[in-house]
Amino acid sequence: MNQHARLEPAPIPFIDLAAQRRRLGSKVDEAIARVTAHCQFVMGPEVRALETELAKFSGARHAVSCASGTDALVLVLMAKGIGPGDAVICPAFTFCATAEVVALLGATPVFADVDAATFNIDPKSLERAIGTAKRLGLKVKMVIPVDLFGLPADYDAITAIGDAEGLFVLDDAAQGFGASYHGRPIGMLADATATSFFPAKPLGCYGDGGAIFTDDDDLAAMLRSLRAHGEGTNRYDNVRIGITGRLDTIQAAILIEKLKIFPDEIAARNRAAERYANALGNLVAVPRVPDGLTSVWAQYTIRLPVGTRERFAAALKADGVPTAVYYPKPLNRQEAYKHFPVADGGVPVSDKLADEVISLPMHAYLDPPTQDRIIDAVRRALST
Ligand SMILES: Cc1ncc(COP(=O)(O)O)c(C=O)c1O
């Protein structure tokens, strides 16, 4: 045996869903068993119960559950009649679904740049993107700010621009549900808010799921119809073109249990983020939360000098610390999206961030010894 062989450190999970399952004990399994006993797998009683709890949590009048975060976005676009000839302004630095739903409906996503400090849509670039879209002869109908990595976008500035231009503001809160903006929770900051319950999200289910929040009674009724094939008075009364976009009852039952511990998990995520910031803030560009905002820390994303990321990730991996890059390419450079317009002046910040960002493990069950291992590994990697 080689006496000098280095013992591989046990890998740390990037997101520890098993730790959450241990904390929840039998509650989730019992909730699933209740659904398998009553057999109302689609639109069972848990779906309405969850929607009531989600509305309470968010402060919005209505929570309409649906099959995914992508469906949450597409349903709102369908309800607002977005289609060919319309422009919807999206940040370039986001997950593809933000713009995908726009293109899917035959409308044109127009990419705006983001702010380097917050990773969120830059209001100045939003104004330029509106000008770009108009010049191209498009009707600018909507803006989709994204609460990237869990931090709310700059809603005061975005709403002011939206009001001046008559735009519908759709918050893509797939990563931001549970965060707040000057005392107001996500769900109340835009005309409608879409979120995702993908398992890795701060509030995730055991498969795909999503929800839409709005104060608008007519929009909520339209969304409920659209998610069920455009039903009217009953399932076989088809009054509009819709989709199969309902949340499964089993996922609703799981989410009811997870929502109960969500406030506590948000606090734990914030403690972990504060610990990272205190330990690493003087070594590397760590995320900063603007005054009056809270983040739900969907990701903890630092920025490294261009050209050093690969070596950094490899060093952490050797220490058993996984990392992830969200996102290695902004949408304006993706094959499927590169032909869509970009705001005048381009999106230089999005282009640069894609080369700089890297995310560290972040979840509510990151205990101090595990986090210290990550911090030590980051320090070592930065010093070599
Ligand atoms: C910003 C953003 N928008 C939309 C989505 C789509 O959500 P889903 O995967 O539930 O369809 C995601 C999911 O990763 C996302 O991060």
Short mmCIF file of C-alpha atoms and ligand atoms in Angstrom, two decimals:
data_model
loop_
_atom_site.label_atom_id
_atom_site.label_comp_id
_atom_site.label_asym_id
_atom_site.label_seq_id
_atom_site.Cartn_x
_atom_site.Cartn_y
_atom_site.Cartn_z
CA MET A 1 0.00 0.00 0.00
CA ASN A 2 1.26 3.46 -0.84
CA GLN A 3 1.83 5.19 2.54
CA HIS A 4 1.83 8.60 0.83
CA ALA A 5 -1.47 8.27 -1.05
CA ARG A 6 -3.69 11.27 -0.28
CA LEU A 7 -7.03 10.30 1.23
CA GLU A 8 -9.79 11.74 -0.97
CA PRO A 9 -11.96 13.99 1.22
CA ALA A 10 -15.64 12.94 1.28
CA PRO A 11 -17.51 15.06 -1.27
CA ILE A 12 -19.85 17.74 0.07
CA PRO A 13 -23.28 17.89 -1.62
CA PHE A 14 -23.96 21.06 -3.63
CA ILE A 15 -27.57 21.03 -2.36
CA ASP A 16 -28.42 18.64 0.49
CA LEU A 17 -31.97 17.45 -0.16
CA ALA A 18 -31.36 14.35 1.97
CA ALA A 19 -30.70 16.53 5.05
CA GLN A 20 -34.03 18.25 4.48
CA ARG A 21 -35.77 14.87 4.21
CA ARG A 22 -34.24 13.83 7.53
CA ARG A 23 -35.56 17.01 9.16
CA LEU A 24 -39.05 16.55 7.74
CA GLY A 25 -39.13 13.00 9.14
CA SER A 26 -42.23 11.05 8.10
CA LYS A 27 -44.35 14.16 7.39
CA VAL A 28 -43.80 14.21 3.63
CA ASP A 29 -44.23 10.46 3.29
CA GLU A 30 -47.49 10.65 5.25
CA ALA A 31 -48.69 13.53 3.05
CA ILE A 32 -47.96 11.47 -0.07
CA ALA A 33 -49.73 8.46 1.48
CA ARG A 34 -52.86 10.58 2.09
CA VAL A 35 -52.97 11.36 -1.65
CA THR A 36 -52.43 7.77 -2.68
CA ALA A 37 -55.30 6.85 -0.34
CA HIS A 38 -57.81 9.38 -1.69
CA CYS A 39 -56.60 8.95 -5.30
CA GLN A 40 -57.45 12.50 -6.47
CA PHE A 41 -54.10 12.78 -8.25
CA VAL A 42 -55.11 15.76 -10.37
CA MET A 43 -56.65 18.87 -8.74
CA GLY A 44 -57.12 17.05 -5.44
CA PRO A 45 -57.90 18.99 -2.23
CA GLU A 46 -54.20 19.59 -1.47
CA VAL A 47 -53.88 21.79 -4.58
CA ARG A 48 -56.39 24.38 -3.30
CA ALA A 49 -54.99 24.10 0.23
CA LEU A 50 -51.49 24.83 -1.04
CA GLU A 51 -52.71 27.78 -3.11
CA THR A 52 -54.33 29.27 0.00
CA GLU A 53 -51.08 28.89 1.96
CA LEU A 54 -48.94 30.26 -0.88
CA ALA A 55 -51.17 33.31 -1.24
CA LYS A 56 -50.89 33.96 2.51
CA PHE A 57 -47.12 33.57 2.39
CA SER A 58 -46.67 35.90 -0.58
CA GLY A 59 -49.27 38.50 0.34
CA ALA A 60 -50.77 38.27 -3.18
CA ARG A 61 -54.55 37.91 -3.57
CA HIS A 62 -54.19 34.83 -5.76
CA ALA A 63 -51.73 31.97 -6.03
CA VAL A 64 -52.36 29.75 -9.05
CA SER A 65 -50.30 26.57 -8.97
CA CYS A 66 -49.06 24.99 -12.18
CA ALA A 67 -46.81 22.28 -13.58
CA SER A 68 -43.45 24.12 -13.65
CA GLY A 69 -41.78 27.50 -13.49
CA THR A 70 -41.72 27.55 -17.29
CA ASP A 71 -45.48 26.92 -17.43
CA ALA A 72 -45.95 29.70 -14.86
CA LEU A 73 -44.26 32.11 -17.28
CA VAL A 74 -45.93 30.81 -20.44
CA LEU A 75 -49.40 30.88 -18.87
CA VAL A 76 -49.05 34.58 -18.04
CA LEU A 77 -47.81 35.34 -21.55
CA MET A 78 -50.76 33.40 -23.01
CA ALA A 79 -53.19 35.22 -20.71
CA LYS A 80 -51.79 38.56 -21.86
CA GLY A 81 -52.10 37.53 -25.51
CA ILE A 82 -48.38 37.85 -26.28
CA GLY A 83 -47.62 36.74 -29.84
CA PRO A 84 -45.95 37.60 -33.17
CA GLY A 85 -44.96 41.26 -33.51
CA ASP A 86 -44.69 41.73 -29.75
CA ALA A 87 -41.45 42.37 -27.90
CA VAL A 88 -40.79 41.19 -24.36
CA ILE A 89 -37.67 42.55 -22.67
CA CYS A 90 -35.63 39.93 -20.78
CA PRO A 91 -32.21 40.06 -19.13
CA ALA A 92 -29.48 38.35 -21.17
CA PHE A 93 -27.96 36.79 -18.05
CA THR A 94 -30.61 34.28 -16.93
CA PHE A 95 -31.78 30.70 -17.36
CA CYS A 96 -33.12 30.08 -20.86
CA ALA A 97 -36.76 29.63 -19.76
CA THR A 98 -37.16 33.39 -19.23
CA ALA A 99 -36.81 34.03 -22.96
CA GLU A 100 -37.87 30.59 -24.18
CA VAL A 101 -41.53 31.21 -23.37
CA VAL A 102 -41.48 34.46 -25.37
CA ALA A 103 -40.03 32.78 -28.45
CA LEU A 104 -42.34 29.79 -28.04
CA LEU A 105 -45.35 32.06 -28.50
CA GLY A 106 -43.86 33.63 -31.62
CA ALA A 107 -42.98 36.92 -29.92
CA THR A 108 -39.50 38.45 -29.81
CA PRO A 109 -37.35 38.44 -26.69
CA VAL A 110 -35.15 41.54 -26.63
CA PHE A 111 -32.16 41.19 -24.35
CA ALA A 112 -31.18 43.85 -21.84
CA ASP A 113 -27.96 43.90 -19.86
CA VAL A 114 -27.65 43.29 -16.12
CA ASP A 115 -26.01 45.13 -13.27
CA ALA A 116 -22.61 43.67 -12.27
CA ALA A 117 -23.25 44.09 -8.54
CA THR A 118 -26.70 42.46 -8.36
CA PHE A 119 -26.72 40.24 -11.51
CA ASN A 120 -30.21 41.66 -12.19
CA ILE A 121 -31.64 43.63 -15.12
CA ASP A 122 -30.08 47.10 -15.44
CA PRO A 123 -32.89 49.69 -15.70
CA LYS A 124 -30.78 51.84 -18.05
CA SER A 125 -30.32 48.92 -20.40
CA LEU A 126 -34.04 48.11 -20.08
CA GLU A 127 -34.78 51.61 -21.41
CA ARG A 128 -32.33 51.08 -24.26
CA ALA A 129 -33.89 47.69 -25.07
CA ILE A 130 -37.33 49.30 -25.31
CA GLY A 131 -35.88 51.82 -27.78
CA THR A 132 -34.24 49.02 -29.77
CA ALA A 133 -37.49 47.05 -29.96
CA LYS A 134 -39.50 50.07 -31.09
CA ARG A 135 -36.95 50.91 -33.75
CA LEU A 136 -37.35 47.35 -35.06
CA GLY A 137 -41.08 47.96 -35.40
CA LEU A 138 -42.06 45.67 -32.53
CA LYS A 139 -44.84 46.41 -30.03
CA VAL A 140 -43.21 46.40 -26.60
CA LYS A 141 -45.70 44.70 -24.28
CA MET A 142 -43.87 43.28 -21.30
CA VAL A 143 -40.69 43.15 -19.26
CA ILE A 144 -39.61 40.03 -17.36
CA PRO A 145 -37.17 40.96 -14.60
CA VAL A 146 -35.51 37.93 -13.01
CA ASP A 147 -34.62 37.72 -9.29
CA LEU A 148 -31.37 36.03 -10.14
CA PHE A 149 -29.77 33.78 -7.54
CA GLY A 150 -32.56 34.77 -5.12
CA LEU A 151 -32.10 38.55 -5.02
CA PRO A 152 -35.06 40.76 -6.04
CA ALA A 153 -34.50 42.97 -9.08
CA ASP A 154 -34.73 46.78 -8.89
CA TYR A 155 -38.54 46.96 -8.86
CA ASP A 156 -38.87 50.70 -8.11
CA ALA A 157 -36.94 51.58 -11.26
CA ILE A 158 -38.49 48.80 -13.36
CA THR A 159 -42.05 49.68 -12.34
CA ALA A 160 -41.44 53.36 -13.11
CA ILE A 161 -40.26 52.45 -16.62
CA GLY A 162 -43.08 49.93 -17.02
CA ASP A 163 -45.70 52.51 -16.01
CA ALA A 164 -44.26 55.16 -18.33
CA GLU A 165 -44.23 52.72 -21.26
CA GLY A 166 -47.47 50.89 -20.45
CA LEU A 167 -45.66 47.55 -19.98
CA PHE A 168 -46.85 44.54 -18.02
CA VAL A 169 -44.20 43.55 -15.46
CA LEU A 170 -43.84 39.79 -14.97
CA ASP A 171 -41.43 38.86 -12.17
CA ASP A 172 -39.54 35.65 -13.00
CA ALA A 173 -39.10 34.61 -9.38
CA ALA A 174 -38.14 31.01 -10.15
CA GLN A 175 -35.10 31.64 -7.94
CA GLY A 176 -36.45 34.47 -5.79
CA PHE A 177 -39.59 33.20 -4.05
CA GLY A 178 -39.13 33.85 -0.33
CA ALA A 179 -37.06 37.02 -0.74
CA SER A 180 -38.27 40.56 -0.04
CA TYR A 181 -37.93 44.11 -1.34
CA HIS A 182 -38.27 46.99 1.12
CA GLY A 183 -40.53 44.93 3.37
CA ARG A 184 -42.70 43.55 0.55
CA PRO A 185 -42.42 39.84 -0.26
CA ILE A 186 -41.81 38.49 -3.74
CA GLY A 187 -45.27 37.90 -5.17
CA MET A 188 -46.37 41.50 -4.57
CA LEU A 189 -43.74 43.37 -6.57
CA ALA A 190 -45.01 43.02 -10.13
CA ASP A 191 -48.27 42.68 -12.08
CA ALA A 192 -47.71 38.92 -11.90
CA THR A 193 -44.98 36.72 -10.44
CA ALA A 194 -43.95 33.29 -11.65
CA THR A 195 -42.03 30.82 -9.53
CA SER A 196 -40.63 27.31 -9.85
CA PHE A 197 -40.75 24.42 -7.40
CA PHE A 198 -38.01 22.45 -9.19
CA PRO A 199 -36.32 20.34 -6.47
CA ALA A 200 -33.15 22.48 -6.36
CA LYS A 201 -35.05 25.73 -5.86
CA PRO A 202 -35.26 27.30 -2.38
CA LEU A 203 -38.83 25.93 -2.11
CA GLY A 204 -38.75 22.77 -4.19
CA CYS A 205 -41.05 19.78 -4.57
CA TYR A 206 -40.18 16.19 -5.59
CA GLY A 207 -40.49 16.78 -9.32
CA ASP A 208 -41.64 19.71 -11.43
CA GLY A 209 -43.98 22.38 -10.16
CA GLY A 210 -44.63 26.11 -10.20
CA ALA A 211 -47.01 28.89 -9.27
CA ILE A 212 -48.20 32.33 -10.37
CA PHE A 213 -49.05 35.15 -7.98
CA THR A 214 -51.25 38.12 -8.83
CA ASP A 215 -53.74 40.56 -7.29
CA ASP A 216 -55.74 40.67 -10.53
CA ASP A 217 -58.96 38.61 -10.21
CA ASP A 218 -59.56 38.39 -13.98
CA LEU A 219 -55.98 37.33 -14.68
CA ALA A 220 -56.16 34.64 -11.97
CA ALA A 221 -59.40 33.26 -13.46
CA MET A 222 -57.85 33.24 -16.94
CA LEU A 223 -54.75 31.42 -15.64
CA ARG A 224 -56.89 28.75 -13.97
CA SER A 225 -58.67 28.21 -17.27
CA LEU A 226 -55.48 28.19 -19.36
CA ARG A 227 -53.72 25.63 -17.16
CA ALA A 228 -56.64 23.22 -17.80
CA HIS A 229 -56.93 23.32 -21.61
CA GLY A 230 -58.78 26.63 -21.63
CA GLU A 231 -61.78 25.19 -19.78
CA GLY A 232 -64.92 27.28 -19.28
CA THR A 233 -67.69 26.18 -16.95
CA ASN A 234 -66.39 22.61 -16.91
CA ARG A 235 -63.66 20.37 -18.33
CA TYR A 236 -65.55 19.72 -21.58
CA ASP A 237 -66.40 23.36 -22.18
CA ASN A 238 -63.40 24.71 -24.12
CA VAL A 239 -63.49 28.48 -24.35
CA ARG A 240 -59.84 29.20 -25.24
CA ILE A 241 -56.66 27.40 -26.27
CA GLY A 242 -54.77 26.25 -23.18
CA ILE A 243 -52.30 23.61 -22.00
CA THR A 244 -52.02 20.75 -19.48
CA GLY A 245 -50.36 22.94 -16.89
CA ARG A 246 -51.72 21.75 -13.53
CA LEU A 247 -49.64 20.95 -10.46
CA ASP A 248 -49.94 17.28 -9.40
CA THR A 249 -51.76 16.74 -6.10
CA ILE A 250 -48.80 14.74 -4.73
CA GLN A 251 -46.48 17.71 -5.36
CA ALA A 252 -48.96 20.04 -3.66
CA ALA A 253 -49.08 17.74 -0.62
CA ILE A 254 -45.27 17.74 -0.43
CA LEU A 255 -45.11 21.52 -0.78
CA ILE A 256 -47.64 22.07 2.03
CA GLU A 257 -45.21 20.32 4.40
CA LYS A 258 -42.15 22.07 3.01
CA LEU A 259 -43.74 25.52 3.16
CA LYS A 260 -44.16 25.09 6.93
CA ILE A 261 -40.39 25.01 7.42
CA PHE A 262 -39.54 27.44 4.61
CA PRO A 263 -39.22 30.60 6.82
CA ASP A 264 -36.79 28.74 9.05
CA GLU A 265 -34.84 27.53 6.00
CA ILE A 266 -34.66 31.06 4.60
CA ALA A 267 -33.14 32.22 7.90
CA ALA A 268 -30.61 29.36 7.75
CA ARG A 269 -29.66 30.25 4.16
CA ASN A 270 -29.09 33.83 5.23
CA ARG A 271 -26.87 32.73 8.12
CA ALA A 272 -24.80 30.64 5.72
CA ALA A 273 -24.52 33.55 3.26
CA GLU A 274 -23.40 35.89 6.04
CA ARG A 275 -20.76 33.40 7.11
CA TYR A 276 -19.43 33.15 3.54
CA ALA A 277 -19.37 36.94 3.22
CA ASN A 278 -17.51 37.40 6.50
CA ALA A 279 -14.94 34.73 5.69
CA LEU A 280 -14.38 35.46 1.99
CA GLY A 281 -15.41 39.08 1.49
CA ASN A 282 -11.87 40.41 1.62
CA LEU A 283 -10.48 37.71 -0.70
CA VAL A 284 -12.91 37.55 -3.59
CA ALA A 285 -15.94 39.38 -5.05
CA VAL A 286 -18.83 38.04 -2.95
CA PRO A 287 -22.48 38.95 -3.59
CA ARG A 288 -23.79 42.03 -1.78
CA VAL A 289 -27.44 42.59 -0.94
CA PRO A 290 -28.61 46.21 -1.47
CA ASP A 291 -30.09 47.99 1.58
CA GLY A 292 -33.73 47.15 2.21
CA LEU A 293 -33.63 43.89 0.23
CA THR A 294 -33.32 40.28 1.37
CA SER A 295 -32.16 37.36 -0.76
CA VAL A 296 -33.32 33.77 -0.52
CA TRP A 297 -29.88 32.67 -1.77
CA ALA A 298 -30.91 30.26 -4.49
CA GLN A 299 -27.22 30.35 -5.32
CA TYR A 300 -24.15 31.82 -3.63
CA THR A 301 -22.25 33.18 -6.60
CA ILE A 302 -18.81 34.74 -6.42
CA ARG A 303 -16.80 36.36 -9.22
CA LEU A 304 -13.26 35.42 -10.16
CA PRO A 305 -10.77 37.11 -12.48
CA VAL A 306 -11.36 35.96 -16.07
CA GLY A 307 -9.25 32.92 -16.91
CA THR A 308 -8.91 31.56 -13.36
CA ARG A 309 -12.26 29.79 -12.95
CA GLU A 310 -11.32 26.38 -14.31
CA ARG A 311 -8.28 26.04 -12.07
CA PHE A 312 -10.29 27.26 -9.05
CA ALA A 313 -13.07 24.72 -9.69
CA ALA A 314 -10.55 21.90 -10.11
CA ALA A 315 -8.81 22.81 -6.84
CA LEU A 316 -12.12 22.79 -4.96
CA LYS A 317 -13.15 19.53 -6.57
CA ALA A 318 -9.91 17.92 -5.37
CA ASP A 319 -10.93 19.00 -1.85
CA GLY A 320 -14.37 17.41 -2.28
CA VAL A 321 -16.15 20.75 -2.80
CA PRO A 322 -18.48 20.91 -5.81
CA THR A 323 -19.09 24.15 -7.69
CA ALA A 324 -21.39 25.11 -10.56
CA VAL A 325 -21.37 27.80 -13.22
CA TYR A 326 -24.64 29.67 -13.68
CA TYR A 327 -24.45 30.66 -16.52
CA PRO A 328 -21.47 29.97 -18.78
CA LYS A 329 -23.11 31.78 -21.73
CA PRO A 330 -25.57 34.67 -21.69
CA LEU A 331 -28.65 34.04 -23.84
CA ASN A 332 -27.47 36.42 -26.56
CA ARG A 333 -24.60 33.98 -27.22
CA GLN A 334 -26.71 30.79 -27.12
CA GLU A 335 -27.33 29.02 -30.44
CA ALA A 336 -31.12 29.11 -29.97
CA TYR A 337 -31.27 32.78 -29.01
CA LYS A 338 -28.40 34.56 -30.73
CA HIS A 339 -30.57 35.83 -33.59
CA PHE A 340 -32.83 37.82 -31.23
CA PRO A 341 -32.19 41.55 -30.74
CA VAL A 342 -29.96 42.94 -28.04
CA ALA A 343 -30.37 46.40 -26.44
CA ASP A 344 -28.46 49.23 -28.09
CA GLY A 345 -25.00 49.28 -26.57
CA GLY A 346 -24.95 45.48 -26.27
CA VAL A 347 -24.83 43.46 -23.07
CA PRO A 348 -21.15 43.75 -22.04
CA VAL A 349 -21.82 43.05 -18.36
CA SER A 350 -23.68 39.80 -19.12
CA ASP A 351 -20.88 38.78 -21.48
CA LYS A 352 -18.28 39.38 -18.78
CA LEU A 353 -20.20 37.80 -15.90
CA ALA A 354 -20.55 34.59 -17.88
CA ASP A 355 -16.75 34.30 -17.78
CA GLU A 356 -16.40 35.26 -14.10
CA VAL A 357 -19.14 33.62 -12.04
CA ILE A 358 -18.98 30.43 -10.02
CA SER A 359 -21.39 29.21 -7.34
CA LEU A 360 -20.47 27.56 -4.05
CA PRO A 361 -22.60 24.99 -2.19
CA MET A 362 -25.61 26.75 -0.62
CA HIS A 363 -28.60 25.31 1.22
CA ALA A 364 -30.34 25.52 4.56
CA TYR A 365 -28.48 22.53 6.02
CA LEU A 366 -24.92 23.78 5.53
CA ASP A 367 -23.60 23.22 9.05
CA PRO A 368 -20.65 25.37 10.24
CA PRO A 369 -17.98 22.59 10.08
CA THR A 370 -18.98 21.75 6.48
CA GLN A 371 -19.02 25.40 5.55
CA ASP A 372 -15.60 25.88 7.14
CA ARG A 373 -14.27 23.08 4.92
CA ILE A 374 -15.60 24.93 1.88
CA ILE A 375 -14.17 28.25 3.08
CA ASP A 376 -10.75 26.68 3.71
CA ALA A 377 -10.80 25.09 0.26
CA VAL A 378 -11.68 28.44 -1.34
CA ARG A 379 -8.86 30.17 0.58
CA ARG A 380 -6.38 27.49 -0.53
CA ALA A 381 -7.51 27.70 -4.15
CA LEU A 382 -7.25 31.49 -4.19
CA SER A 383 -3.77 31.49 -2.68
CA THR A 384 -2.21 29.12 -5.25
C1 LIG B 1 -34.76 32.13 -13.82
C2 LIG B 1 -35.55 30.90 -14.12
N1 LIG B 1 -36.69 31.02 -14.82
C3 LIG B 1 -37.46 29.95 -15.11
C4 LIG B 1 -37.09 28.68 -14.70
C5 LIG B 1 -37.94 27.52 -15.12
O1 LIG B 1 -38.43 26.76 -14.06
P1 LIG B 1 -38.79 25.21 -14.28
O2 LIG B 1 -37.53 24.47 -14.35
O3 LIG B 1 -39.60 24.88 -13.05
O4 LIG B 1 -39.61 25.13 -15.51
C6 LIG B 1 -35.91 28.50 -13.97
C7 LIG B 1 -35.49 27.15 -13.54
O5 LIG B 1 -34.37 26.83 -13.36
C8 LIG B 1 -35.12 29.64 -13.67
O6 LIG B 1 -33.99 29.53 -12.98
#
